[in-house]
CSV table of C-alpha atoms and ligand atoms in Angstrom, one decimal:
chain,number,residue,atom,x,y,z
A,295,MET,CA,-19.6,-6.2,-6.6
A,296,THR,CA,-20.7,-9.1,-4.4
A,297,LYS,CA,-21.6,-8.2,-0.8
A,298,PRO,CA,-18.9,-9.2,1.8
A,299,ALA,CA,-19.7,-12.1,4.1
A,300,PRO,CA,-20.4,-11.2,7.8
A,301,SER,CA,-17.0,-12.5,8.9
A,302,SER,CA,-15.3,-10.3,6.4
A,303,VAL,CA,-17.1,-7.3,7.8
A,304,ASN,CA,-15.4,-8.0,11.2
A,305,ILE,CA,-12.0,-7.9,9.6
A,306,TYR,CA,-12.9,-4.6,8.0
A,307,GLN,CA,-13.7,-3.2,11.5
A,308,GLU,CA,-10.5,-4.6,12.8
A,309,ILE,CA,-8.4,-3.0,10.1
A,310,TYR,CA,-10.1,0.3,10.8
A,311,SER,CA,-9.4,-0.1,14.5
A,312,TRP,CA,-5.7,-0.4,13.8
A,313,ALA,CA,-5.8,2.7,11.7
A,314,LYS,CA,-7.5,4.5,14.5
A,315,GLU,CA,-4.9,3.5,17.1
A,316,LEU,CA,-2.0,4.4,14.8
A,317,PHE,CA,-3.4,7.7,13.4
A,318,PRO,CA,-2.3,9.9,16.3
A,319,ILE,CA,1.4,8.8,16.2
A,320,CYS,CA,3.8,11.4,14.8
A,321,ARG,CA,5.6,9.3,12.1
A,322,SER,CA,8.3,10.7,9.9
A,323,LEU,CA,11.3,9.4,7.9
A,324,THR,CA,13.0,8.5,11.2
A,325,GLY,CA,12.4,8.7,14.9
A,326,GLU,CA,10.4,7.3,17.7
A,327,GLY,CA,7.0,7.6,16.1
A,328,THR,CA,8.1,5.3,13.2
A,329,ARG,CA,9.6,2.8,15.7
A,330,GLN,CA,6.4,2.8,17.8
A,331,THR,CA,4.4,2.1,14.6
A,332,LEU,CA,6.6,-0.8,13.6
A,333,ARG,CA,6.4,-2.2,17.2
A,334,TYR,CA,2.6,-2.1,16.9
A,335,PHE,CA,2.8,-4.1,13.6
A,336,LYS,CA,5.2,-6.6,15.2
A,337,ARG,CA,2.5,-7.5,17.7
A,338,ILE,CA,0.2,-8.5,14.7
A,339,LEU,CA,3.1,-10.0,12.7
A,340,PRO,CA,5.5,-11.5,15.3
A,341,GLN,CA,7.9,-12.8,12.5
A,342,MET,CA,8.5,-9.3,11.2
A,343,LYS,CA,12.1,-8.1,11.6
A,344,ILE,CA,12.8,-4.5,12.5
A,345,TYR,CA,16.1,-3.0,11.1
A,346,GLU,CA,17.9,0.2,12.1
A,347,VAL,CA,20.1,1.8,9.4
A,348,PRO,CA,22.5,4.4,10.8
A,349,SER,CA,22.3,8.1,9.7
A,350,GLY,CA,24.9,8.8,7.0
A,351,THR,CA,24.6,5.3,5.4
A,352,LYS,CA,24.9,5.6,1.6
A,353,ALA,CA,22.3,4.0,-0.7
A,354,PHE,CA,22.8,4.6,-4.4
A,355,ASP,CA,22.7,8.4,-4.8
A,356,TRP,CA,21.2,9.0,-1.4
A,357,GLU,CA,22.2,9.1,2.3
A,358,VAL,CA,20.1,8.2,5.4
A,359,PRO,CA,19.3,11.6,7.0
A,360,PRO,CA,19.8,12.4,10.7
A,361,GLU,CA,17.2,11.1,13.1
A,362,TRP,CA,14.4,13.5,13.9
A,363,ASN,CA,12.5,13.5,17.2
A,364,ILE,CA,10.0,16.0,18.4
A,365,ARG,CA,8.7,16.7,21.9
A,366,ASP,CA,6.9,20.0,21.8
A,367,ALA,CA,6.2,22.9,19.4
A,368,TYR,CA,4.0,26.0,19.5
A,369,ILE,CA,3.6,29.7,18.6
A,370,LYS,CA,2.5,32.1,21.3
A,371,ASP,CA,0.9,35.4,20.6
A,372,GLN,CA,1.6,38.8,22.4
A,373,ASN,CA,-0.8,37.6,25.3
A,374,GLY,CA,1.1,34.4,25.9
A,375,GLN,CA,-1.8,32.4,24.3
A,376,LYS,CA,-0.7,29.3,22.3
A,377,ILE,CA,-2.3,30.0,18.9
A,378,VAL,CA,-0.7,27.0,17.1
A,379,ASP,CA,0.2,24.0,19.1
A,380,PHE,CA,1.8,20.7,17.9
A,381,ALA,CA,0.0,19.0,20.9
A,382,ASP,CA,-3.3,19.7,19.1
A,383,HIS,CA,-2.4,18.3,15.8
A,384,ASN,CA,0.8,16.7,14.4
A,385,LEU,CA,0.4,18.4,11.1
A,386,HIS,CA,0.9,21.9,12.7
A,387,LEU,CA,4.6,21.3,12.6
A,388,VAL,CA,6.7,21.1,9.4
A,389,GLY,CA,8.2,17.6,9.4
A,390,TYR,CA,11.9,17.6,10.2
A,391,SER,CA,11.8,21.2,11.7
A,392,GLU,CA,15.0,22.1,13.5
A,393,PRO,CA,14.8,23.4,17.1
A,394,ILE,CA,14.2,27.1,17.7
A,395,ASP,CA,13.2,29.3,20.7
A,396,GLU,CA,12.8,32.9,19.6
A,397,VAL,CA,10.5,35.9,19.7
A,398,MET,CA,10.0,37.4,16.2
A,399,SER,CA,7.8,39.8,14.2
A,400,LEU,CA,4.8,38.5,12.3
A,401,GLU,CA,6.6,39.5,9.1
A,402,ARG,CA,9.5,37.2,9.9
A,403,LEU,CA,7.1,34.4,11.1
A,404,GLN,CA,5.1,34.5,7.9
A,405,GLU,CA,8.2,33.2,6.0
A,406,HIS,CA,7.8,30.0,8.0
A,407,LEU,CA,4.0,29.6,7.9
A,408,HIS,CA,2.2,27.3,5.5
A,409,SER,CA,-1.5,27.3,4.6
A,410,ARG,CA,-3.7,26.4,1.7
A,411,GLU,CA,-5.9,29.2,0.3
A,412,ASP,CA,-7.9,26.7,-1.7
A,413,ARG,CA,-8.7,24.7,1.5
A,414,PRO,CA,-8.9,27.5,4.1
A,415,HIS,CA,-10.0,25.4,7.1
A,416,ALA,CA,-7.5,22.6,6.7
A,417,ILE,CA,-4.0,22.2,8.0
A,418,PRO,CA,-1.6,21.3,5.2
A,419,TYR,CA,1.1,18.6,5.4
A,420,VAL,CA,4.6,20.0,4.8
A,421,THR,CA,8.0,18.5,5.3
A,422,SER,CA,11.6,19.7,4.8
A,423,TYR,CA,13.7,16.5,5.1
A,424,TYR,CA,16.8,17.4,3.2
A,425,LYS,CA,17.1,21.2,3.7
A,426,ARG,CA,17.4,22.3,7.3
A,427,ASN,CA,14.4,24.6,8.1
A,428,TRP,CA,11.5,25.0,10.5
A,429,GLY,CA,7.9,25.9,10.0
A,430,PHE,CA,4.3,25.7,11.1
A,431,CYS,CA,1.2,24.8,9.2
A,432,LEU,CA,-2.2,26.2,10.0
A,433,PRO,CA,-5.6,26.9,8.4
A,434,HIS,CA,-5.5,29.7,5.9
A,435,ALA,CA,-8.5,31.4,7.6
A,436,GLN,CA,-6.6,31.5,10.9
A,437,ARG,CA,-3.4,32.8,9.2
A,438,GLU,CA,-5.4,35.7,7.7
A,439,ASN,CA,-6.4,36.9,11.1
A,440,LEU,CA,-2.9,37.1,12.7
A,441,LYS,CA,-2.3,40.6,14.0
A,442,PRO,CA,1.0,42.4,13.6
A,443,GLY,CA,3.3,42.1,16.7
A,444,ASP,CA,5.7,39.8,18.3
A,445,TYR,CA,5.3,36.0,18.4
A,446,HIS,CA,7.2,33.5,20.5
A,447,VAL,CA,8.2,30.5,18.4
A,448,HIS,CA,9.3,27.3,20.3
A,449,ILE,CA,10.3,24.0,18.7
A,450,ASP,CA,11.8,21.4,21.0
A,451,SER,CA,13.1,18.9,18.4
A,452,THR,CA,16.4,17.0,17.9
A,453,LEU,CA,18.1,16.3,14.5
A,454,GLU,CA,21.0,14.1,15.4
A,455,PRO,CA,22.9,11.1,14.2
A,456,GLY,CA,20.7,8.1,14.9
A,457,SER,CA,19.0,5.7,12.5
A,458,MET,CA,16.2,5.0,10.0
A,459,THR,CA,13.9,2.2,10.9
A,460,TYR,CA,12.1,-0.3,8.7
A,461,GLY,CA,10.3,-3.6,8.9
A,462,GLU,CA,10.6,-6.7,6.8
A,463,LEU,CA,8.6,-9.9,6.8
A,464,ILE,CA,9.6,-12.7,4.5
A,465,LEU,CA,7.1,-15.6,4.3
A,466,LYS,CA,8.6,-18.5,2.5
A,467,GLY,CA,6.6,-20.5,0.1
A,468,ARG,CA,7.2,-23.8,-1.7
A,469,GLU,CA,8.9,-21.9,-4.4
A,470,GLU,CA,11.5,-19.1,-4.3
A,471,ARG,CA,9.5,-17.0,-6.7
A,472,GLU,CA,8.4,-13.9,-4.9
A,473,VAL,CA,5.7,-11.3,-4.5
A,474,LEU,CA,6.6,-7.9,-3.1
A,475,LEU,CA,4.2,-5.9,-1.0
A,476,SER,CA,5.6,-2.5,0.0
A,477,THR,CA,4.0,0.2,2.1
A,478,TYR,CA,5.3,3.3,3.8
A,479,ILE,CA,5.1,4.5,7.4
A,480,CYS,CA,6.3,8.1,7.4
A,481,HIS,CA,3.2,10.4,7.4
A,482,PRO,CA,1.8,11.7,10.7
A,483,SER,CA,-1.9,11.7,11.2
A,484,LEU,CA,-3.1,11.2,7.7
A,485,GLY,CA,-5.7,8.7,6.6
A,486,ASN,CA,-6.0,7.6,3.0
A,487,ASP,CA,-2.4,8.7,2.3
A,488,GLU,CA,-0.9,7.1,4.6
A,489,ILE,CA,-2.2,4.9,7.4
A,490,SER,CA,-4.5,3.0,5.2
A,491,GLY,CA,-1.5,1.4,3.4
A,492,PRO,CA,0.3,-0.1,6.4
A,493,VAL,CA,-2.9,-1.4,8.0
A,494,VAL,CA,-4.2,-3.1,4.8
A,495,THR,CA,-0.7,-4.5,4.2
A,496,ALA,CA,-0.6,-5.9,7.8
A,497,ALA,CA,-4.0,-7.6,7.3
A,498,LEU,CA,-2.8,-9.2,4.1
A,499,ALA,CA,0.4,-10.3,5.8
A,500,ARG,CA,-1.4,-11.9,8.6
A,501,TRP,CA,-3.7,-13.7,6.2
A,502,LEU,CA,-0.7,-14.9,4.2
A,503,ALA,CA,1.2,-16.0,7.3
A,504,ALA,CA,-1.8,-18.1,8.4
A,505,LYS,CA,-2.0,-19.8,4.9
A,506,THR,CA,-0.1,-23.1,5.2
A,507,ASP,CA,-0.1,-24.0,1.5
A,508,ARG,CA,1.8,-21.0,0.1
A,509,ARG,CA,3.3,-21.7,-3.3
A,510,LEU,CA,5.0,-18.3,-3.6
A,511,THR,CA,7.3,-16.5,-1.2
A,512,TYR,CA,6.2,-13.1,0.1
A,513,ARG,CA,8.5,-10.1,0.8
A,514,ILE,CA,6.5,-7.6,2.8
A,515,VAL,CA,8.2,-4.3,3.7
A,516,PHE,CA,7.2,-1.3,5.8
A,517,VAL,CA,9.6,1.5,4.9
A,518,PRO,CA,9.7,5.3,5.0
A,519,GLU,CA,8.8,6.5,1.5
A,520,THR,CA,11.6,7.2,-1.0
A,521,ILE,CA,14.7,6.9,1.3
A,522,GLY,CA,13.3,3.7,2.8
A,523,SER,CA,12.7,1.9,-0.5
A,524,ILE,CA,16.0,3.2,-1.8
A,525,VAL,CA,17.9,1.8,1.2
A,526,TYR,CA,15.9,-1.4,1.1
A,527,LEU,CA,16.7,-1.9,-2.6
A,528,SER,CA,20.4,-1.1,-2.1
A,529,ARG,CA,20.5,-4.0,0.4
A,530,ASN,CA,18.4,-6.6,-1.5
A,531,LEU,CA,18.5,-5.7,-5.1
A,532,GLU,CA,20.2,-8.8,-6.6
A,533,GLU,CA,17.8,-11.2,-4.8
A,534,MET,CA,14.8,-9.2,-5.7
A,535,LYS,CA,15.8,-8.9,-9.3
A,536,ARG,CA,16.3,-12.7,-9.4
A,537,ASN,CA,13.1,-13.7,-7.7
A,538,THR,CA,10.4,-11.1,-8.0
A,539,ASP,CA,7.4,-12.2,-10.2
A,540,ALA,CA,5.2,-9.3,-9.2
A,541,GLY,CA,5.0,-6.5,-6.7
A,542,PHE,CA,2.7,-3.8,-5.4
A,543,VAL,CA,3.0,-0.5,-3.5
A,544,LEU,CA,0.1,-0.3,-1.1
A,545,THR,CA,-0.9,3.3,-0.5
A,546,CYS,CA,-4.2,5.2,-0.6
A,547,VAL,CA,-6.3,2.1,0.1
A,548,GLY,CA,-8.7,3.6,2.7
A,549,ASP,CA,-11.5,5.7,1.3
A,550,ASP,CA,-14.6,4.2,-0.4
A,551,ARG,CA,-15.0,6.5,-3.4
A,552,ALA,CA,-13.0,5.2,-6.4
A,553,TYR,CA,-10.6,2.5,-7.3
A,554,SER,CA,-7.4,3.5,-9.2
A,555,PHE,CA,-4.7,1.7,-11.0
A,556,LEU,CA,-1.1,2.8,-11.6
A,557,PRO,CA,0.8,0.4,-13.8
A,558,SER,CA,4.5,-0.5,-13.7
A,559,ARG,CA,6.9,1.4,-16.0
A,560,GLN,CA,6.8,-1.6,-18.4
A,561,GLY,CA,3.0,-1.6,-18.2
A,562,ASP,CA,2.4,-5.3,-19.1
A,563,THR,CA,4.2,-7.2,-16.4
A,564,LEU,CA,2.5,-10.0,-14.4
A,565,ALA,CA,1.7,-7.4,-11.7
A,566,ASP,CA,-0.1,-5.3,-14.3
A,567,ARG,CA,-2.0,-8.2,-15.8
A,568,VAL,CA,-3.2,-9.6,-12.5
A,569,ALA,CA,-4.2,-6.2,-11.2
A,570,ARG,CA,-6.2,-5.3,-14.4
A,571,HIS,CA,-7.9,-8.7,-14.3
A,572,ALA,CA,-8.9,-8.4,-10.7
A,573,LEU,CA,-10.1,-4.8,-11.2
A,574,ARG,CA,-12.2,-5.7,-14.2
A,575,HIS,CA,-13.9,-8.6,-12.5
A,576,GLN,CA,-14.1,-7.5,-8.9
A,577,VAL,CA,-14.6,-3.7,-9.3
A,578,GLY,CA,-15.8,-3.0,-12.8
A,579,GLU,CA,-15.3,0.8,-13.1
A,580,PHE,CA,-11.9,2.2,-12.0
A,581,ASN,CA,-9.6,5.1,-12.8
A,582,SER,CA,-6.7,4.2,-14.9
A,583,TYR,CA,-3.4,6.1,-14.7
A,584,SER,CA,-0.1,6.1,-16.5
A,585,PHE,CA,3.3,5.5,-15.0
A,586,MET,CA,3.9,9.2,-15.7
A,587,ASP,CA,1.4,9.8,-12.9
A,588,ARG,CA,3.6,7.9,-10.4
A,589,GLY,CA,4.3,9.3,-7.0
A,590,SER,CA,5.2,6.7,-4.5
A,591,ASP,CA,7.8,3.9,-4.1
A,592,GLU,CA,7.2,2.5,-7.6
A,593,ARG,CA,9.5,5.4,-8.6
A,594,GLN,CA,12.3,3.4,-7.1
A,595,TYR,CA,11.1,-0.2,-7.8
A,596,CYS,CA,10.5,0.5,-11.5
A,597,SER,CA,13.6,2.7,-12.0
A,598,VAL,CA,16.0,1.9,-14.8
A,599,GLY,CA,18.4,-0.8,-13.6
A,600,VAL,CA,16.0,-1.9,-10.9
A,601,ASP,CA,13.2,-2.8,-13.3
A,602,LEU,CA,11.0,-4.7,-11.0
A,603,PRO,CA,7.4,-5.5,-12.0
A,604,VAL,CA,5.7,-3.3,-9.5
A,605,ALA,CA,2.2,-1.7,-9.9
A,606,SER,CA,-0.2,-0.1,-7.5
A,607,LEU,CA,-3.9,-0.7,-6.9
A,608,MET,CA,-5.4,2.2,-4.9
A,609,ARG,CA,-8.7,3.7,-3.9
A,610,SER,CA,-8.6,7.6,-4.4
A,611,LYS,CA,-5.0,8.1,-5.7
A,612,TYR,CA,-2.6,10.6,-4.1
A,613,HIS,CA,-2.6,14.1,-5.7
A,614,GLU,CA,-6.1,13.3,-7.1
A,615,TYR,CA,-8.5,13.9,-4.2
A,616,PRO,CA,-9.2,17.3,-2.6
A,617,GLU,CA,-8.3,16.3,1.0
A,618,TYR,CA,-4.9,14.9,-0.1
A,619,HIS,CA,-2.0,16.0,2.2
A,620,THR,CA,-4.2,18.1,4.5
A,621,SER,CA,-5.9,17.5,7.9
A,622,ASP,CA,-9.1,16.7,6.0
A,623,ASP,CA,-7.5,13.3,5.0
A,624,ASP,CA,-8.5,12.0,8.4
A,625,LEU,CA,-10.2,9.0,10.0
A,626,ASN,CA,-13.6,10.2,8.6
A,627,LEU,CA,-12.3,10.0,5.1
A,628,ILE,CA,-11.3,6.4,5.4
A,629,SER,CA,-13.8,3.7,6.4
A,630,PRO,CA,-14.0,0.0,7.3
A,631,GLU,CA,-15.6,-0.6,3.8
A,632,GLY,CA,-12.9,1.4,2.0
A,633,LEU,CA,-10.1,-0.5,3.7
A,634,GLY,CA,-11.9,-3.8,3.5
A,635,GLY,CA,-12.7,-3.4,-0.2
A,636,ALA,CA,-9.0,-2.9,-0.9
A,637,PHE,CA,-8.1,-5.8,1.3
A,638,GLU,CA,-10.4,-8.1,-0.6
A,639,LEU,CA,-9.1,-6.8,-4.0
A,640,TYR,CA,-5.5,-7.5,-3.0
A,641,ARG,CA,-6.5,-10.9,-1.6
A,642,THR,CA,-7.9,-11.8,-5.0
A,643,VAL,CA,-4.8,-10.6,-6.7
A,644,LEU,CA,-2.6,-12.8,-4.4
A,645,LEU,CA,-4.8,-15.9,-4.7
A,646,THR,CA,-4.7,-15.5,-8.5
A,647,LEU,CA,-0.9,-15.3,-8.4
A,648,GLU,CA,-0.8,-18.4,-6.2
A,649,HIS,CA,-2.7,-20.3,-8.9
A,650,ASN,CA,-1.2,-18.6,-11.9
A,651,LYS,CA,0.3,-21.6,-13.8
A,652,VAL,CA,0.0,-22.9,-17.3
A,653,TYR,CA,-2.4,-25.7,-17.8
A,654,ARG,CA,-3.1,-28.2,-20.6
A,655,THR,CA,-5.8,-30.7,-21.2
A,656,THR,CA,-4.7,-34.4,-21.0
A,657,VAL,CA,-7.2,-36.1,-23.3
A,658,CYS,CA,-7.7,-36.0,-27.0
A,659,CYS,CA,-11.1,-34.7,-28.1
A,660,GLU,CA,-13.6,-33.8,-25.5
A,661,PRO,CA,-13.4,-35.8,-22.2
A,662,GLN,CA,-16.6,-37.5,-21.2
A,663,LEU,CA,-17.8,-35.4,-18.2
A,664,GLY,CA,-20.8,-37.5,-17.2
A,665,LYS,CA,-18.9,-40.5,-16.1
A,666,ARG,CA,-16.8,-38.3,-13.8
A,667,GLY,CA,-19.8,-36.6,-12.2
A,668,LEU,CA,-18.9,-33.3,-13.9
A,669,TYR,CA,-21.9,-33.0,-16.1
A,670,PRO,CA,-24.7,-31.4,-14.0
A,671,THR,CA,-27.8,-33.5,-13.5
A,672,LEU,CA,-31.1,-31.8,-12.7
A,673,SER,CA,-30.3,-31.8,-8.9
A,674,THR,CA,-26.8,-30.4,-9.2
A,675,VAL,CA,-28.0,-27.6,-11.4
A,676,GLU,CA,-30.1,-26.5,-8.4
A,677,GLY,CA,-27.2,-27.1,-6.0
A,678,GLY,CA,-25.1,-24.4,-7.6
A,679,ARG,CA,-23.4,-26.1,-10.5
A,680,GLY,CA,-25.5,-24.3,-13.0
A,681,LYS,CA,-25.0,-23.5,-16.6
A,682,ARG,CA,-22.3,-20.9,-15.9
A,683,TRP,CA,-20.2,-23.4,-13.9
A,684,LEU,CA,-20.4,-25.9,-16.8
A,685,ARG,CA,-19.7,-23.3,-19.4
A,686,VAL,CA,-16.5,-22.2,-17.6
A,687,LEU,CA,-15.4,-25.8,-17.1
A,688,ARG,CA,-15.9,-26.7,-20.8
A,689,ASN,CA,-14.2,-23.5,-21.9
A,690,ILE,CA,-11.2,-24.3,-19.7
A,691,LEU,CA,-11.0,-27.8,-21.3
A,692,ALA,CA,-11.4,-26.3,-24.7
A,693,TYR,CA,-8.7,-23.5,-24.4
A,694,ALA,CA,-6.1,-25.0,-22.0
A,695,ASP,CA,-3.5,-25.8,-24.6
A,696,GLY,CA,-0.4,-25.2,-22.6
A,697,THR,CA,0.3,-21.7,-24.0
A,698,MET,CA,-1.6,-19.5,-21.5
A,699,ASP,CA,-1.3,-18.9,-17.8
A,700,LEU,CA,-4.4,-18.7,-15.6
A,701,ILE,CA,-4.8,-15.0,-16.2
A,702,ALA,CA,-4.6,-15.2,-20.0
A,703,LEU,CA,-6.9,-18.3,-20.0
A,704,ALA,CA,-9.5,-16.6,-17.8
A,705,ASN,CA,-9.3,-13.4,-20.0
A,706,ARG,CA,-9.7,-15.6,-23.1
A,707,ILE,CA,-12.8,-17.4,-21.9
A,708,GLU,CA,-14.3,-14.2,-20.3
A,709,ALA,CA,-14.3,-15.6,-16.8
A,710,SER,CA,-12.7,-14.5,-13.6
A,711,ALA,CA,-9.7,-16.2,-12.2
A,712,THR,CA,-11.5,-16.7,-8.9
A,713,GLU,CA,-14.3,-18.6,-10.7
A,714,CYS,CA,-11.7,-20.7,-12.7
A,715,ILE,CA,-9.5,-21.7,-9.7
A,716,PRO,CA,-11.9,-24.2,-8.0
A,717,ILE,CA,-12.9,-25.7,-11.4
A,718,ILE,CA,-9.2,-26.1,-12.4
A,719,ASP,CA,-8.5,-27.8,-9.0
A,720,ARG,CA,-11.3,-30.3,-9.7
A,721,LEU,CA,-10.1,-30.9,-13.3
A,722,LEU,CA,-6.5,-31.5,-11.9
A,723,GLU,CA,-8.0,-34.0,-9.4
A,724,GLU,CA,-9.7,-35.8,-12.3
A,725,ASN,CA,-6.4,-35.8,-14.3
A,726,LEU,CA,-8.2,-34.0,-17.1
A,727,LEU,CA,-5.7,-31.0,-16.8
A,728,GLU,CA,-2.0,-30.9,-16.1
A,729,GLU,CA,0.4,-28.2,-15.1
A,730,ILE,CA,3.0,-27.3,-17.6
A,731,SER,CA,6.3,-25.9,-16.4
A,732,GLN,CA,6.5,-22.2,-17.2
A,733,PRO,CA,9.9,-20.7,-17.5
A,734,GLY,CA,9.7,-16.9,-17.4
A,735,LEU,CA,6.0,-16.6,-16.5
B,886,ZN,ZN1,2.0,11.4,0.9
């Protein structure tokens, strides 16, 4: 991979600083933490609209749950010492815990405790959204040391009719054809899975918003996972089915270990093709998964009847790294380089899609390049237009027969789309190439 330019490195730091500020907020499917998170993004993306969907609203087979808000939660031991305290870590409380204030035996308390034997020093992440329950999460090592006796359990939460909140930003382009970027905002204090997704999405959205020459329209959504994407689809399905050329679920884009690819259900949509192309040229080695390994909102976007072309480019994929859904997936696991690398990769994907048209050469037999200043002289060879540049240019002219889009053409001539784009622009300027209309591509 090429080293990032110094200006990019500042963007990486900025993305990481957003993650740091948002990490402590207690997000869930609904509630003030999620609203606060969306308000933070609205400062970066002023055109973003924030929607409230009332509890009880039906969406396909689902219903928006009651709104959950949490103020305080702890377990006190026989000496009145707080041994588990929500104020110390959001993950200590099972998400969507109902209120309780009771003294109970250790035996009864144990039924509501969660820990991970395989990761004895970490706090696991547990939720109970659709079955009313309560519980605490703690390191397994601490749980093993709890002494028999009475414990005071206190959860000051509310589960009441309210609403579910989501954010949507539509950036219109010259064309109605759309690219979907979807990320989720419902995990408290977790790094790679979750806060990396929203912050990289916000950085991409800000970059797209500042781009004045957008060809495509961008639909960027910040939703709680599962119920959020289901509700969003129930409100926008027809338009999305009509207009979406490609889409991506942005999740797990924060660590700097691996890159991973999860294809759409169909597996060979434009989203899959552009993702594989960018990975091959910008990353090289990556972990390739099947749609059977799905786990996030592509479950909804690619479901039968919705059938959107949605894939996912990740760093270490959910379920596949040891810190996943524990307190070890924190701000130390993600890094400016991890977030920045994913940002660059998605930027390449989007730039490729912006230029993904079908091209055809305009002259019969080889055009004479010398008279157009396209055949490098000795001095231009040194100025960067070396053998490689000329080889790509000549291959574009040799293969652009009006049957391949940019991605297929670049694959065919063993070049990257990013190297082809400026050369294609130059050939269009010289009228040596023309764009062919491309129904269905
Ligand atoms: Zn998760």
